[in-house]
XYZ file of C-alpha atoms in Angstrom:
196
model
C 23.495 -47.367 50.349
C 24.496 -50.873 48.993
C 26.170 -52.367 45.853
C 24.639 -52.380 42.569
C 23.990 -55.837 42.168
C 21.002 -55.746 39.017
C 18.009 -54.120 37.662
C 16.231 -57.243 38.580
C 17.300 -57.289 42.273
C 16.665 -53.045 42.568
C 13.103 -53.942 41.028
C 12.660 -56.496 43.975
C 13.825 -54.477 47.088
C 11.791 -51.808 45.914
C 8.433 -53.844 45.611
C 9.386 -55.224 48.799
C 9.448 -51.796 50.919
C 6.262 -50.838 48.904
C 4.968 -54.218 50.323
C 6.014 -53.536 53.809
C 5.828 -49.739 54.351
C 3.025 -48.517 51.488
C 0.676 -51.224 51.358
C 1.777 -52.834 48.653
C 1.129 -50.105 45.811
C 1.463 -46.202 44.808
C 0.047 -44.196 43.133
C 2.662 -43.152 40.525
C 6.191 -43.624 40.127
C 8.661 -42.074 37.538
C 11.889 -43.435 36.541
C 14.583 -41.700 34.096
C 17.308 -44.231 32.311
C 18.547 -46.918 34.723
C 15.389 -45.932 36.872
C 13.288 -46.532 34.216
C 14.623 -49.461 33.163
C 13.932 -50.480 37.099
C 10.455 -49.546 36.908
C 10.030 -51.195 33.799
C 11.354 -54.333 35.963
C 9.068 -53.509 38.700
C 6.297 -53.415 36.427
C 6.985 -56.900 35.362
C 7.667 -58.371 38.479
C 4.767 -56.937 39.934
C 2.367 -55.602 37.388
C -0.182 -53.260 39.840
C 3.130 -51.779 41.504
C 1.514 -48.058 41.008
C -1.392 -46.771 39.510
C 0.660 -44.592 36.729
C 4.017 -45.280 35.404
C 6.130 -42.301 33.682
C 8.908 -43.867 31.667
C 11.326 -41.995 30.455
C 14.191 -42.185 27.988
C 14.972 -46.384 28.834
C 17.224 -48.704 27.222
C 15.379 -51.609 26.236
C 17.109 -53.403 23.258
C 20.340 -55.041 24.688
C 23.828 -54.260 23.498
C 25.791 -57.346 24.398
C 28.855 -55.682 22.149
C 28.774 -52.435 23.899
C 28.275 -54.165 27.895
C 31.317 -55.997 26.675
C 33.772 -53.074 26.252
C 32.373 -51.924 29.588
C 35.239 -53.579 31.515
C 38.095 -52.702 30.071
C 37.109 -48.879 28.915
C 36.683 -48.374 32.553
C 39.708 -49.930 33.395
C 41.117 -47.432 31.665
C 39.036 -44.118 32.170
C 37.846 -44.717 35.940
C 40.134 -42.489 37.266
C 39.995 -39.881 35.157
C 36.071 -39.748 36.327
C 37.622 -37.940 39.644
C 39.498 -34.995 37.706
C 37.417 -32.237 36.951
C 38.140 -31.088 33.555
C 37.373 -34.301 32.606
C 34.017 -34.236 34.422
C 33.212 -31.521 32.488
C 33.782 -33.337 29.220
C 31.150 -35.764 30.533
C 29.055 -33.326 31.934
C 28.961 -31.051 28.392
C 28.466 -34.697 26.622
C 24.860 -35.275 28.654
C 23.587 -31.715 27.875
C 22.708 -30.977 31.071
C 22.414 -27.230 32.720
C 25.722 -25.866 33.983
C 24.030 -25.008 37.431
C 24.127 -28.754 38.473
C 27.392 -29.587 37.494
C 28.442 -29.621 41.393
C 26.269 -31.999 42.248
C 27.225 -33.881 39.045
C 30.620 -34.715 40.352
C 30.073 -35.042 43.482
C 27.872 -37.888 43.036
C 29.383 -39.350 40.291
C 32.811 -39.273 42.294
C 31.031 -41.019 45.018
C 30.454 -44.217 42.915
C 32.838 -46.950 43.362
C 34.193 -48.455 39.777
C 32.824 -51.645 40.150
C 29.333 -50.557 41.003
C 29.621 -48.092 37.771
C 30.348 -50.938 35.762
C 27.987 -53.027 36.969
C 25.058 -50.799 36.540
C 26.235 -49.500 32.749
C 26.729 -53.088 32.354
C 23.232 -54.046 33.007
C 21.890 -50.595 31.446
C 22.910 -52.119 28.111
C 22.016 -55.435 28.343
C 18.759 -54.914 30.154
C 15.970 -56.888 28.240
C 12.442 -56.410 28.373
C 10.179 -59.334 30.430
C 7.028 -60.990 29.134
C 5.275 -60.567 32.249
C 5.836 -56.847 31.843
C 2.178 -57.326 29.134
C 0.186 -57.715 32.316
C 0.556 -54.581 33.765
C -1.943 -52.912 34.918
C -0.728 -49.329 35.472
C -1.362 -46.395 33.245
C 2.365 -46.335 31.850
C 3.131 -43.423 29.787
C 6.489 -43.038 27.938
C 8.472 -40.401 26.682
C 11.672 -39.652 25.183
C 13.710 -36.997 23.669
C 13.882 -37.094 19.597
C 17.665 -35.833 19.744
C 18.209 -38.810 21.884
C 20.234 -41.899 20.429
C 18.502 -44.585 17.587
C 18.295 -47.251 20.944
C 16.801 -45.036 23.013
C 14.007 -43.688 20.472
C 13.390 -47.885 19.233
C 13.669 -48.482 22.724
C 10.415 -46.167 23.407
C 8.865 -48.068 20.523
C 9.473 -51.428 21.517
C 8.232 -50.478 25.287
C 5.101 -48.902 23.298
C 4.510 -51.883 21.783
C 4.659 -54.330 24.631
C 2.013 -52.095 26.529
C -0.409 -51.410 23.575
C -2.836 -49.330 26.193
C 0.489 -47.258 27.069
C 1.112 -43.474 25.681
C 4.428 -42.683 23.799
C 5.246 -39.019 23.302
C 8.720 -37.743 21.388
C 9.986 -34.815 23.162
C 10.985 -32.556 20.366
C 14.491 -30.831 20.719
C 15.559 -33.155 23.485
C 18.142 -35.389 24.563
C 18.323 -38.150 27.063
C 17.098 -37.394 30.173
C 16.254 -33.693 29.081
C 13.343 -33.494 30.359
C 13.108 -34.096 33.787
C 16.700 -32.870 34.708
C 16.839 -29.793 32.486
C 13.305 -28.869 31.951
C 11.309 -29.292 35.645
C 8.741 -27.112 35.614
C 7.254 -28.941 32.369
C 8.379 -32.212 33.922
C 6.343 -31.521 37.274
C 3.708 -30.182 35.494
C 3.160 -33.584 33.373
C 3.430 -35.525 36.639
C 0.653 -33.293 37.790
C -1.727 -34.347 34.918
C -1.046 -37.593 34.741
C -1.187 -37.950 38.479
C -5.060 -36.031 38.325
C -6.274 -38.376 35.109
């Protein structure tokens, strides 16, 4: 592991191991929030990264208010990330299945404070690229229609950019709700997507 540094410099070390271990493209990778904000960036930085792209539930409109507030909120809060009944106040907040709460805050208190602010910091000012038009993968989007107004203009604006892309609102679900509370679906759209 290493420091969160940017989206831009996670996009680049990742195109770089594909470049020196896999040939220099995939066949499909997926990305959920911060990862699909890196894919996004590897997309742009290298448009014929993977075959198929699945995007889902990315921040793409920058909130230079919000990133701002980052610092001293966190300040504030970081160490109440360690104590577990407020963990579970998070936890409840992203919706996601009691089963992996364990693994929830054990990761999460594994994360130093100034790599957490870094990467919320560049989660909400993350801007989409012009190169990113020149893509060349398949990139399908999705994103959950209980999920926040940035999120769902987010998927829009992505949609957008990539004309030839495929945006699909997940009804009933919120961010990141499909591929961390609903698997079997999420595998099984990897699966077609992967055979198309």
């Amino acid at each position: 592991d290493r420091h969160f540094t940017s989206i831009e410099d996670n996009a680049a070390e990742i195109i770089s191991f594909i470049r020196e271990h896999l040939g220099g493209s995939v066949h499909m990778i997926c990305g959920l929030s911060l990862g699909a904000q890196i894919l996004l960036e590897m997309l742009s930085q290298q448009g014929d990264i993977c075959r198929h792209a699945l995007i889902e539930s990315a921040a793409a409109i920058p909130s230079k208010t919000a990133a701002a507030l980052i610092r001293p909120a966190f300040a504030c809060s970081y160490p109440l990330i360690r104590q577990k009944w407020f963990a579970k106040l998070q936890f409840r907040q992203l919706r996601i299945k009691e089963a992996l709460f364990d693994d929830y805050y054990r990761d999460t208190c594994a994360i130093e404070q100034d790599d957490m602010t870094a990467f919320l910091c560049a989660n909400m000012t993350y801007r989409l690229k012009d190169t990113l038009k020149v893509c060349t993968a398949d990139v399908r989007i999705f994103y959950g229609e209980k999920e926040t107004r940035i999120i769902r203009r987010s998927a829009a604006r992505i949609h957008e950019t990539l004309p030839a892309s495929t945006l699909t609102a997940l009804p009933g679900m919120y961010h990141g709700d499909f591929s961390i509370n609903h698997p079997s679906d999420f595998v099984r759209t990897v699966k077609s997507i992967s055979a198309s």
